[in-house]
Short mmCIF file of N, CA and C in Angstrom, two decimals:
data_model
loop_
_atom_site.label_atom_id
_atom_site.label_comp_id
_atom_site.label_asym_id
_atom_site.label_seq_id
_atom_site.Cartn_x
_atom_site.Cartn_y
_atom_site.Cartn_z
N UNK G 1 0.50 -1.13 0.02
CA UNK G 1 0.19 0.04 0.24
C UNK G 1 0.64 1.27 -0.40
N UNK G 2 0.93 2.38 -1.08
CA UNK G 2 1.60 3.70 -1.18
C UNK G 2 0.82 4.65 0.32
N UNK G 3 1.95 5.29 0.63
CA UNK G 3 1.55 6.27 1.39
C UNK G 3 1.24 7.42 0.67
N UNK G 4 0.50 8.16 1.10
CA UNK G 4 -0.13 9.48 0.83
C UNK G 4 -1.81 9.58 0.39
N UNK G 5 -2.25 10.37 0.06
CA UNK G 5 -3.67 10.88 -0.67
C UNK G 5 -3.68 10.44 -1.90
N UNK G 6 -5.24 9.85 -2.24
CA UNK G 6 -5.42 9.80 -3.48
C UNK G 6 -6.57 10.42 -3.71
N UNK G 7 -6.67 11.61 -4.26
CA UNK G 7 -8.03 12.40 -4.94
C UNK G 7 -9.23 11.37 -5.63
N UNK G 8 -10.25 10.80 -4.93
CA UNK G 8 -10.97 10.17 -5.42
C UNK G 8 -11.92 11.04 -6.36
N UNK G 9 -11.86 12.68 -6.43
CA UNK G 9 -12.58 13.16 -7.45
C UNK G 9 -12.00 13.88 -8.26
N UNK G 10 -10.66 13.44 -8.79
CA UNK G 10 -9.61 13.77 -9.77
C UNK G 10 -10.30 13.17 -11.05
N UNK G 11 -10.42 13.46 -12.07
CA UNK G 11 -10.73 13.10 -13.43
C UNK G 11 -9.58 12.52 -14.03
N UNK G 12 -9.60 11.08 -14.63
CA UNK G 12 -8.37 10.70 -15.34
C UNK G 12 -8.75 10.65 -16.53
N UNK G 13 -7.67 11.93 -17.01
CA UNK G 13 -7.89 11.98 -18.62
C UNK G 13 -6.80 11.61 -19.48
N UNK G 14 -6.76 11.48 -20.36
CA UNK G 14 -5.79 10.36 -20.96
C UNK G 14 -5.05 11.90 -22.14
N UNK G 15 -3.72 11.77 -21.53
CA UNK G 15 -3.29 12.83 -22.44
C UNK G 15 -2.94 12.28 -23.91
N UNK G 16 -3.03 13.68 -24.91
CA UNK G 16 -2.90 13.19 -26.37
C UNK G 16 -2.28 14.40 -26.59
N UNK G 17 -0.75 14.51 -27.53
CA UNK G 17 -0.12 15.49 -28.21
C UNK G 17 -0.43 15.78 -29.38
N UNK G 18 -0.10 16.66 -30.18
CA UNK G 18 -0.61 17.27 -31.23
C UNK G 18 0.59 16.53 -32.53
N UNK G 19 1.54 16.18 -31.49
CA UNK G 19 2.71 15.58 -32.74
C UNK G 19 2.18 14.36 -33.10
N UNK G 20 1.47 13.33 -31.75
CA UNK G 20 1.13 12.17 -32.29
C UNK G 20 -0.07 12.17 -33.53
N UNK G 21 -0.90 13.55 -33.17
CA UNK G 21 -2.39 13.57 -34.21
C UNK G 21 -1.57 13.76 -35.51
N UNK G 22 -0.66 14.59 -35.69
CA UNK G 22 0.00 15.08 -37.39
C UNK G 22 0.72 13.75 -37.53
N UNK G 23 1.46 12.72 -36.87
CA UNK G 23 1.82 12.01 -37.17
C UNK G 23 0.83 10.80 -37.30
N UNK G 24 -0.05 10.47 -37.18
CA UNK G 24 -1.37 9.75 -37.50
C UNK G 24 -1.67 10.17 -38.59
N UNK G 25 -1.80 11.65 -38.95
CA UNK G 25 -2.33 12.08 -40.29
C UNK G 25 -1.73 11.90 -41.35
N UNK G 26 -0.20 12.14 -41.19
CA UNK G 26 0.92 11.62 -42.25
C UNK G 26 0.99 10.12 -42.50
N UNK G 27 0.79 9.41 -41.40
CA UNK G 27 0.60 7.82 -42.06
C UNK G 27 -0.81 7.45 -42.33
N UNK G 28 -1.87 8.55 -42.72
CA UNK G 28 -3.35 8.00 -43.49
C UNK G 28 -4.11 7.30 -42.27
N UNK G 29 -3.63 7.58 -41.11
CA UNK G 29 -4.79 7.07 -39.88
C UNK G 29 -5.71 7.89 -39.58
N UNK G 30 -5.76 9.23 -39.54
CA UNK G 30 -6.46 10.42 -39.27
C UNK G 30 -7.16 10.91 -40.57
N UNK G 31 -8.12 11.10 -40.52
CA UNK G 31 -8.93 12.43 -41.80
C UNK G 31 -8.56 13.86 -41.38
N UNK G 32 -7.81 14.54 -41.88
CA UNK G 32 -8.18 15.74 -41.66
C UNK G 32 -9.05 16.62 -42.10
N UNK G 33 -9.76 15.91 -43.16
CA UNK G 33 -10.69 16.65 -43.48
C UNK G 33 -12.12 16.84 -42.82
N UNK G 34 -12.36 15.26 -41.71
CA UNK G 34 -13.40 14.92 -41.11
C UNK G 34 -13.60 16.16 -39.82
N UNK G 35 -14.22 15.92 -38.75
CA UNK G 35 -13.89 16.49 -37.77
C UNK G 35 -13.14 14.72 -36.71
N UNK G 36 -11.99 15.45 -36.12
CA UNK G 36 -11.34 14.34 -35.17
C UNK G 36 -12.25 14.17 -34.08
N UNK G 37 -13.01 13.20 -33.31
CA UNK G 37 -13.54 13.32 -32.46
C UNK G 37 -13.01 11.98 -31.40
N UNK G 38 -13.41 11.51 -30.58
CA UNK G 38 -12.79 10.36 -29.72
C UNK G 38 -13.49 8.82 -30.32
N UNK G 39 -14.17 9.11 -31.07
CA UNK G 39 -14.74 8.07 -31.80
C UNK G 39 -13.36 7.40 -32.61
N UNK G 40 -13.02 8.21 -33.87
CA UNK G 40 -11.51 8.55 -34.34
C UNK G 40 -10.51 8.21 -34.46
N UNK G 41 -10.31 9.01 -33.00
CA UNK G 41 -8.78 8.46 -32.47
C UNK G 41 -8.90 7.21 -31.56
N UNK G 42 -10.07 6.61 -31.25
CA UNK G 42 -10.07 5.16 -30.63
C UNK G 42 -9.90 4.16 -31.74
N UNK G 43 -10.72 4.73 -32.91
CA UNK G 43 -10.40 3.20 -34.15
C UNK G 43 -9.20 3.47 -34.91
N UNK G 44 -8.86 4.44 -34.84
CA UNK G 44 -7.18 4.79 -35.69
C UNK G 44 -6.39 4.30 -34.56
N UNK G 45 -6.47 3.70 -33.05
CA UNK G 45 -5.82 3.13 -32.28
C UNK G 45 -4.60 4.42 -31.69
N UNK G 46 -5.41 5.96 -31.97
CA UNK G 46 -4.38 7.01 -31.70
C UNK G 46 -4.14 6.76 -30.11
N UNK G 47 -5.65 6.76 -29.62
CA UNK G 47 -5.45 6.63 -28.20
C UNK G 47 -6.28 5.02 -27.86
N UNK G 48 -6.34 4.38 -26.81
CA UNK G 48 -6.72 3.55 -25.80
C UNK G 48 -6.82 3.44 -24.21
N UNK G 49 -7.93 2.95 -23.76
CA UNK G 49 -8.28 2.74 -22.57
C UNK G 49 -8.63 4.36 -21.81
N UNK G 50 -9.13 5.47 -22.53
CA UNK G 50 -10.14 6.23 -22.00
C UNK G 50 -11.06 5.98 -21.29
N UNK G 51 -10.20 6.72 -20.21
CA UNK G 51 -11.80 6.63 -18.47
C UNK G 51 -12.57 7.88 -18.51
N UNK G 52 -12.42 8.82 -18.55
CA UNK G 52 -13.04 10.11 -17.70
C UNK G 52 -12.83 11.03 -19.33
N UNK G 53 -12.25 10.95 -20.33
CA UNK G 53 -11.72 11.94 -21.51
C UNK G 53 -10.18 11.86 -21.85
N UNK G 54 -10.13 13.02 -22.90
CA UNK G 54 -9.11 12.83 -23.50
C UNK G 54 -8.69 14.36 -23.37
N UNK G 55 -7.30 14.63 -22.89
CA UNK G 55 -6.77 15.98 -23.05
C UNK G 55 -5.82 16.46 -24.04
N UNK G 56 -5.94 17.09 -24.41
CA UNK G 56 -5.10 17.44 -26.11
C UNK G 56 -4.01 18.58 -25.67
N UNK G 57 -3.03 18.26 -25.73
CA UNK G 57 -1.67 19.01 -25.43
C UNK G 57 -0.62 19.58 -26.20
N UNK G 58 0.12 20.76 -26.53
CA UNK G 58 0.18 21.39 -26.94
C UNK G 58 2.05 20.55 -27.74
N UNK G 59 2.21 19.66 -27.23
CA UNK G 59 3.99 19.18 -27.58
C UNK G 59 3.68 18.72 -28.79
N UNK G 60 4.85 19.31 -29.71
CA UNK G 60 4.84 18.94 -31.34
C UNK G 60 4.20 20.15 -32.04
N UNK G 61 3.33 21.07 -31.55
CA UNK G 61 2.61 21.94 -32.21
C UNK G 61 3.33 22.67 -33.54
N UNK G 62 4.87 22.31 -33.32
CA UNK G 62 5.27 23.15 -34.61
C UNK G 62 5.45 22.19 -35.82
N UNK G 63 4.68 21.34 -35.18
CA UNK G 63 4.63 19.97 -36.86
C UNK G 63 3.28 20.35 -37.43
N UNK G 64 2.10 21.01 -36.65
CA UNK G 64 0.71 21.08 -37.18
C UNK G 64 0.85 21.81 -38.51
N UNK G 65 0.53 20.77 -39.47
CA UNK G 65 0.55 21.83 -40.98
C UNK G 65 -0.60 21.94 -41.54
N UNK G 66 -1.71 21.23 -41.31
CA UNK G 66 -2.95 21.31 -41.93
C UNK G 66 -4.40 21.87 -40.99
N UNK G 67 -5.23 22.13 -41.51
CA UNK G 67 -5.85 22.83 -40.64
C UNK G 67 -6.94 21.58 -40.26
N UNK G 68 -7.16 21.58 -38.82
CA UNK G 68 -7.75 20.17 -38.14
C UNK G 68 -9.25 20.94 -37.11
N UNK G 69 -10.02 20.01 -37.04
CA UNK G 69 -11.24 20.24 -36.52
C UNK G 69 -11.19 19.07 -35.36
N UNK G 70 -10.95 19.57 -34.21
CA UNK G 70 -10.79 18.62 -32.89
C UNK G 70 -12.13 18.66 -32.31
N UNK G 71 -12.71 17.75 -31.74
CA UNK G 71 -13.76 17.85 -30.97
C UNK G 71 -13.19 17.00 -29.39
N UNK G 72 -13.08 17.37 -28.36
CA UNK G 72 -12.31 16.70 -27.49
C UNK G 72 -12.82 16.88 -26.09
N UNK G 73 -12.63 16.36 -25.26
CA UNK G 73 -12.90 16.60 -23.71
C UNK G 73 -12.29 17.86 -22.79
N UNK G 74 -10.80 18.18 -23.27
CA UNK G 74 -10.03 19.36 -22.65
C UNK G 74 -8.85 19.53 -23.53
N UNK G 75 -8.77 21.08 -23.18
CA UNK G 75 -7.62 21.22 -24.39
C UNK G 75 -6.40 22.54 -23.60
N UNK G 76 -5.47 21.96 -23.66
CA UNK G 76 -4.71 23.36 -23.10
C UNK G 76 -4.72 24.45 -24.03
N UNK G 77 -4.24 25.52 -23.41
CA UNK G 77 -4.52 26.78 -24.18
C UNK G 77 -3.35 27.07 -25.17
N UNK G 78 -2.29 26.49 -25.22
CA UNK G 78 -1.02 26.46 -26.25
C UNK G 78 -1.71 25.75 -27.00
N UNK G 79 -2.22 24.38 -26.81
CA UNK G 79 -2.63 23.69 -27.78
C UNK G 79 -3.92 24.35 -28.87
N UNK G 80 -4.76 24.92 -28.01
CA UNK G 80 -5.97 25.78 -28.91
C UNK G 80 -5.38 27.09 -29.71
N UNK G 81 -4.52 27.53 -29.00
CA UNK G 81 -3.75 28.51 -30.06
C UNK G 81 -2.97 27.58 -31.45
N UNK G 82 -2.31 26.69 -30.92
CA UNK G 82 -1.66 26.07 -31.89
C UNK G 82 -2.67 25.85 -33.46
N UNK G 83 -3.63 25.19 -32.87
CA UNK G 83 -4.72 24.74 -33.69
C UNK G 83 -5.16 26.10 -34.28
N UNK G 84 -5.93 26.75 -34.31
CA UNK G 84 -6.42 28.34 -34.79
C UNK G 84 -5.37 28.71 -35.44
N UNK G 85 -4.03 28.86 -34.66
CA UNK G 85 -2.83 29.53 -35.79
C UNK G 85 -3.06 28.99 -37.19
N UNK G 86 -3.14 27.07 -37.44
CA UNK G 86 -3.40 26.47 -38.72
C UNK G 86 -4.25 26.80 -38.73
N UNK G 87 -5.48 27.02 -39.03
CA UNK G 87 -7.09 27.63 -39.39
C UNK G 87 -7.68 26.68 -39.12
N UNK G 88 -7.68 25.55 -38.14
CA UNK G 88 -8.46 24.66 -37.68
C UNK G 88 -9.46 25.49 -36.46
N UNK G 89 -9.73 24.37 -35.77
CA UNK G 89 -11.05 25.11 -34.75
C UNK G 89 -10.86 23.63 -33.51
N UNK G 90 -11.11 23.91 -32.27
CA UNK G 90 -10.92 23.06 -30.91
C UNK G 90 -12.20 22.98 -30.67
N UNK G 91 -13.31 22.38 -30.13
CA UNK G 91 -14.17 22.33 -29.60
C UNK G 91 -14.27 21.51 -28.11
N UNK G 92 -14.16 21.58 -26.66
CA UNK G 92 -14.17 20.63 -25.45
C UNK G 92 -15.85 20.38 -25.36
N UNK G 93 -15.96 19.07 -25.22
CA UNK G 93 -16.87 18.44 -25.11
C UNK G 93 -17.48 17.76 -24.14
N UNK G 94 -18.26 17.67 -23.26
CA UNK G 94 -18.40 16.84 -21.91
C UNK G 94 -18.88 15.42 -22.25
N UNK G 95 -18.00 14.87 -21.27
CA UNK G 95 -18.19 13.31 -21.51
C UNK G 95 -18.07 12.27 -20.47
N UNK G 96 -19.09 11.04 -20.37
CA UNK G 96 -18.47 10.45 -19.18
C UNK G 96 -18.37 9.30 -19.35
N UNK G 97 -17.28 8.53 -18.42
CA UNK G 97 -17.15 7.17 -18.85
C UNK G 97 -18.57 6.35 -19.51
N UNK G 98 -19.34 6.42 -19.45
CA UNK G 98 -20.41 5.42 -20.16
C UNK G 98 -20.24 6.00 -21.33
N UNK G 99 -20.61 7.47 -21.60
CA UNK G 99 -20.58 8.09 -23.21
C UNK G 99 -19.34 7.26 -24.00
N UNK G 100 -18.55 7.61 -23.51
CA UNK G 100 -17.23 7.40 -24.34
C UNK G 100 -17.10 5.95 -24.76
N UNK G 101 -17.84 4.92 -24.04
CA UNK G 101 -18.20 3.46 -24.08
C UNK G 101 -18.88 3.26 -25.55
N UNK G 102 -19.95 4.25 -25.33
CA UNK G 102 -21.19 4.15 -26.24
C UNK G 102 -20.53 4.80 -27.62
N UNK G 103 -19.68 5.84 -27.80
CA UNK G 103 -19.32 6.86 -28.49
C UNK G 103 -18.37 5.31 -29.07
N UNK G 104 -17.60 4.77 -28.60
CA UNK G 104 -16.37 3.94 -29.39
C UNK G 104 -17.58 2.39 -30.26
N UNK G 105 -18.72 2.01 -29.72
CA UNK G 105 -19.45 1.21 -30.12
C UNK G 105 -20.56 1.62 -31.08
N UNK G 106 -20.70 3.01 -31.18
CA UNK G 106 -21.15 3.57 -32.51
C UNK G 106 -22.84 3.47 -31.86
N UNK G 107 -23.21 3.71 -30.76
CA UNK G 107 -24.48 3.96 -30.08
C UNK G 107 -24.78 5.58 -29.92
N UNK G 108 -23.64 6.49 -30.01
CA UNK G 108 -23.72 7.78 -29.56
C UNK G 108 -23.41 8.45 -30.86
N UNK G 109 -23.66 9.59 -31.25
CA UNK G 109 -23.18 10.62 -31.89
C UNK G 109 -22.31 11.26 -30.70
N UNK G 110 -20.85 11.68 -31.25
CA UNK G 110 -20.02 12.00 -30.30
C UNK G 110 -19.20 13.36 -30.51
N UNK G 111 -20.54 14.28 -31.09
CA UNK G 111 -20.48 15.56 -30.75
C UNK G 111 -21.56 16.19 -30.39
N UNK G 112 -23.16 16.03 -30.68
CA UNK G 112 -24.34 16.19 -30.37
C UNK G 112 -25.13 15.87 -29.06
N UNK G 113 -25.56 16.74 -28.63
CA UNK G 113 -26.52 16.14 -27.47
C UNK G 113 -27.90 17.21 -27.40
N UNK G 114 -28.51 17.19 -26.29
CA UNK G 114 -30.00 18.33 -26.58
C UNK G 114 -29.54 19.38 -26.28
N UNK G 115 -28.42 19.70 -25.69
CA UNK G 115 -28.21 21.14 -25.71
C UNK G 115 -27.44 21.99 -26.95
N UNK G 116 -26.75 21.03 -27.79
CA UNK G 116 -26.41 21.44 -28.99
C UNK G 116 -27.21 22.05 -29.74
N UNK G 117 -26.65 22.93 -30.63
CA UNK G 117 -27.42 24.27 -31.27
C UNK G 117 -27.83 23.32 -32.25
N UNK G 118 -27.93 22.58 -33.04
CA UNK G 118 -28.74 21.76 -34.05
C UNK G 118 -29.95 20.91 -34.06
N UNK G 119 -30.83 20.80 -34.41
CA UNK G 119 -32.04 20.44 -34.17
C UNK G 119 -31.97 18.60 -33.96
N UNK G 120 -32.82 18.15 -33.40
CA UNK G 120 -32.54 16.80 -32.93
C UNK G 120 -32.63 15.84 -34.24
N UNK G 121 -33.54 16.29 -35.19
CA UNK G 121 -33.77 15.47 -36.38
C UNK G 121 -32.46 15.48 -37.22
N UNK G 122 -31.47 16.61 -37.03
CA UNK G 122 -30.21 16.73 -38.03
C UNK G 122 -29.20 15.93 -37.17
N UNK G 123 -29.61 15.63 -35.96
CA UNK G 123 -28.14 14.54 -35.27
C UNK G 123 -28.36 13.41 -35.51
N UNK G 124 -28.64 12.48 -36.63
CA UNK G 124 -28.83 11.46 -36.75
C UNK G 124 -29.88 10.40 -36.67
N UNK G 125 -29.56 9.11 -36.78
CA UNK G 125 -30.20 7.81 -36.20
C UNK G 125 -29.41 7.26 -35.25
N UNK G 126 -29.46 7.91 -34.05
CA UNK G 126 -28.51 7.27 -33.11
C UNK G 126 -29.43 7.19 -31.93
N UNK G 127 -29.18 5.84 -31.20
CA UNK G 127 -30.10 5.22 -30.74
C UNK G 127 -30.26 6.06 -28.85
N UNK G 128 -28.75 6.52 -28.80
CA UNK G 128 -28.49 7.31 -27.26
C UNK G 128 -28.43 8.43 -27.67
N UNK G 129 -28.27 9.77 -26.74
CA UNK G 129 -27.86 10.80 -26.77
C UNK G 129 -26.56 10.72 -25.96
N UNK G 130 -25.99 12.28 -26.23
CA UNK G 130 -24.66 12.31 -25.02
C UNK G 130 -25.51 12.94 -23.93
N UNK G 131 -24.64 13.37 -22.73
CA UNK G 131 -25.22 13.52 -21.83
C UNK G 131 -24.66 14.81 -21.59
N UNK G 132 -25.15 15.86 -20.84
CA UNK G 132 -24.64 17.37 -20.52
C UNK G 132 -24.42 17.07 -19.50
N UNK G 133 -23.35 18.36 -19.00
CA UNK G 133 -23.16 18.30 -17.75
C UNK G 133 -23.78 18.76 -16.74
N UNK G 134 -23.46 18.40 -15.14
CA UNK G 134 -24.68 18.88 -14.65
C UNK G 134 -24.14 19.58 -13.12
N UNK G 135 -22.90 19.03 -12.88
CA UNK G 135 -22.27 19.77 -11.79
C UNK G 135 -21.69 21.59 -12.32
N UNK G 136 -21.53 22.27 -11.31
CA UNK G 136 -21.52 23.59 -11.64
C UNK G 136 -19.98 23.26 -12.09
N UNK G 137 -19.21 22.75 -11.74
CA UNK G 137 -17.34 23.07 -11.82
C UNK G 137 -17.41 22.76 -13.91
N UNK G 138 -18.15 21.95 -13.90
CA UNK G 138 -18.45 21.49 -15.90
C UNK G 138 -19.22 22.04 -16.21
N UNK G 139 -20.36 22.85 -15.96
CA UNK G 139 -20.80 23.47 -16.67
C UNK G 139 -20.24 24.91 -16.83
N UNK G 140 -19.37 25.72 -15.95
CA UNK G 140 -18.67 26.81 -16.26
C UNK G 140 -17.24 26.59 -17.14
N UNK G 141 -17.17 25.39 -16.84
CA UNK G 141 -15.68 24.80 -18.02
C UNK G 141 -16.30 24.79 -19.39
N UNK G 142 -17.10 24.23 -19.48
CA UNK G 142 -17.96 24.16 -21.08
C UNK G 142 -18.72 25.06 -21.52
N UNK G 143 -18.70 26.23 -20.75
CA UNK G 143 -19.61 27.45 -20.99
C UNK G 143 -18.49 28.43 -21.60
N UNK G 144 -17.33 28.18 -21.01
CA UNK G 144 -16.15 29.42 -21.12
C UNK G 144 -15.48 29.33 -22.66
N UNK G 145 -15.73 30.65 -23.17
CA UNK G 145 -15.42 30.60 -24.63
C UNK G 145 -13.65 30.57 -24.31
N UNK G 146 -12.84 30.73 -23.41
CA UNK G 146 -11.61 30.42 -23.48
C UNK G 146 -11.29 28.95 -23.71
N UNK G 147 -12.07 28.14 -23.15
CA UNK G 147 -12.17 26.56 -23.23
C UNK G 147 -12.38 26.11 -24.56
N UNK G 148 -12.83 27.44 -25.15
CA UNK G 148 -13.72 26.66 -26.66
C UNK G 148 -14.87 25.78 -26.21
N UNK G 149 -15.79 25.58 -25.06
CA UNK G 149 -16.68 24.80 -24.81
C UNK G 149 -17.83 25.06 -25.46
N UNK G 150 -18.23 23.89 -25.54
CA UNK G 150 -19.66 23.57 -26.83
C UNK G 150 -21.14 24.17 -26.26
N UNK G 151 -20.67 24.89 -24.84
CA UNK G 151 -21.89 25.68 -24.39
C UNK G 151 -21.45 26.67 -24.14
N UNK G 152 -20.55 27.50 -24.93
CA UNK G 152 -20.34 28.98 -24.86
C UNK G 152 -21.30 29.87 -25.74
N UNK G 153 -22.55 28.99 -26.03
CA UNK G 153 -23.22 30.01 -27.07
C UNK G 153 -24.05 30.60 -26.08
N UNK G 154 -24.39 29.96 -24.80
CA UNK G 154 -25.18 30.42 -23.93
C UNK G 154 -25.00 31.67 -23.36
N UNK G 155 -23.98 32.14 -23.33
CA UNK G 155 -23.84 33.59 -23.03
C UNK G 155 -23.77 34.60 -23.66
N UNK G 156 -24.48 35.49 -22.81
CA UNK G 156 -24.67 36.92 -23.78
C UNK G 156 -23.08 37.32 -23.71
N UNK G 157 -23.37 38.67 -24.60
CA UNK G 157 -21.92 39.48 -24.48
C UNK G 157 -21.42 40.36 -23.66
N UNK G 158 -20.18 40.07 -23.10
CA UNK G 158 -19.75 40.82 -21.73
C UNK G 158 -19.96 39.45 -20.69
N UNK G 159 -21.06 38.89 -20.71
CA UNK G 159 -21.47 37.84 -19.70
C UNK G 159 -19.85 36.98 -19.35
N UNK G 160 -19.50 36.52 -17.97
CA UNK G 160 -18.63 35.51 -17.86
C UNK G 160 -19.24 34.09 -17.52
N UNK G 161 -18.52 32.79 -17.98
CA UNK G 161 -18.81 31.81 -17.73
C UNK G 161 -19.51 31.17 -16.35
N UNK G 162 -19.39 32.11 -15.23
CA UNK G 162 -19.70 31.30 -13.58
C UNK G 162 -21.27 31.81 -13.95
N UNK G 163 -21.70 30.67 -12.75
CA UNK G 163 -22.84 30.48 -12.66
C UNK G 163 -23.16 31.06 -11.63
N UNK G 164 -22.28 31.76 -10.51
CA UNK G 164 -22.40 32.04 -9.33
C UNK G 164 -21.98 33.70 -9.32
N UNK G 165 -20.86 34.37 -10.11
CA UNK G 165 -20.42 35.37 -9.99
C UNK G 165 -20.77 35.68 -10.73
N UNK G 166 -21.59 37.54 -10.97
CA UNK G 166 -21.43 38.19 -11.95
C UNK G 166 -20.45 38.83 -12.74
N UNK G 167 -20.54 38.95 -13.59
CA UNK G 167 -19.28 40.00 -14.37
C UNK G 167 -19.35 41.08 -13.80
N UNK G 168 -18.17 42.09 -13.30
CA UNK G 168 -18.29 43.59 -13.00
C UNK G 168 -19.12 44.38 -14.19
N UNK G 169 -19.70 44.70 -13.63
CA UNK G 169 -20.67 46.07 -14.85
C UNK G 169 -21.46 45.67 -15.53
N UNK G 170 -21.84 44.27 -15.50
CA UNK G 170 -23.04 43.87 -16.01
C UNK G 170 -24.55 43.93 -15.29
N UNK G 171 -24.44 44.12 -13.92
CA UNK G 171 -25.83 43.88 -13.72
C UNK G 171 -26.39 45.53 -13.31
N UNK G 172 -27.27 45.65 -12.88
CA UNK G 172 -27.87 46.94 -12.48
C UNK G 172 -27.85 47.48 -11.07
N UNK G 173 -27.38 48.40 -10.93
CA UNK G 173 -27.51 48.63 -9.41
C UNK G 173 -28.22 49.53 -8.78
N UNK G 174 -28.42 49.50 -7.64
CA UNK G 174 -30.08 49.74 -7.32
C UNK G 174 -29.46 50.39 -5.80
N UNK G 175 -29.41 51.50 -5.59
CA UNK G 175 -29.37 52.31 -4.27
C UNK G 175 -30.35 51.93 -3.53
N UNK G 176 -30.19 51.65 -1.79
CA UNK G 176 -31.07 51.14 -0.92
C UNK G 176 -31.28 52.77 -0.72
N UNK G 177 -32.08 52.94 -0.43
CA UNK G 177 -33.02 54.52 0.19
C UNK G 177 -33.04 53.80 1.65
N UNK G 178 -32.66 54.81 2.72
CA UNK G 178 -32.60 54.75 4.02
C UNK G 178 -33.28 55.87 4.50
N UNK G 179 -34.73 55.61 4.98
CA UNK G 179 -35.81 56.70 5.48
C UNK G 179 -35.09 57.10 6.54
N UNK G 180 -34.87 58.34 7.11
CA UNK G 180 -34.53 58.62 8.20
C UNK G 180 -35.82 59.01 9.09
N UNK G 181 -35.99 58.81 10.56
CA UNK G 181 -36.86 59.27 11.29
C UNK G 181 -36.38 60.37 12.17
N UNK G 182 -37.84 61.17 11.88
CA UNK G 182 -37.79 62.50 12.42
C UNK G 182 -37.47 62.09 13.81
N UNK G 183 -36.02 62.84 14.47
CA UNK G 183 -35.78 62.78 15.82
C UNK G 183 -36.79 63.85 16.87
N UNK G 184 -37.53 63.04 17.99
CA UNK G 184 -37.77 63.50 18.36
C UNK G 184 -37.15 63.83 20.07
N UNK G 185 -37.89 64.38 20.87
CA UNK G 185 -37.36 64.64 22.07
C UNK G 185 -37.18 63.23 22.88
N UNK G 186 -38.21 62.61 22.96
CA UNK G 186 -38.64 61.11 23.83
C UNK G 186 -37.62 60.08 22.83
N UNK G 187 -36.93 60.08 21.72
CA UNK G 187 -36.30 59.07 20.97
C UNK G 187 -34.87 59.59 20.90
N UNK G 188 -34.61 60.52 21.72
CA UNK G 188 -33.06 61.08 21.68
C UNK G 188 -32.59 60.61 23.10
N UNK G 189 -33.54 60.26 23.70
CA UNK G 189 -33.05 59.74 25.27
C UNK G 189 -32.01 58.53 25.69
N UNK G 190 -31.05 58.81 26.28
CA UNK G 190 -30.43 57.63 27.03
C UNK G 190 -31.19 56.63 27.44
N UNK G 191 -32.18 57.37 28.44
CA UNK G 191 -32.47 56.71 29.76
C UNK G 191 -33.91 57.40 29.77
#
């Protein structure tokens, strides 16, 4: 038994570097003209044993030559900048361990869910749908435009991704009016 503390709430994200994606594209295992999702990454054996999702990292970002459209669980800021500099796009998408298994089996659309911006009829004939986040932490992550979350369309201009804190300057300030009582002789006595 090892000593120390293990956080039971931490996510077990599978790391994926951009250099590996570019190597798979050069070998013909991935098609850069189509969106690259967890299903395509698993099918090409670029990743395997995914539990809670995949995190895109920027190692080897100078090798990216073609524009890529990647839909993934998490992405670092430098990986997002590298993909967008090459003309591609990154979308971060919420997945649960069971939804990843359904995606790999072909039972679920790897991109769209109930909160997606497209109509349900256009999502195809998949028997099951992807879940949307329910915890505040996940909702705020996928609403954040800096993380390129798929729920960022829900934000108004100037609004922050937080569900609890309001962005300064966006709310209305209503001053409370304090009514002053007329001081009478009886009320101003101490005893």
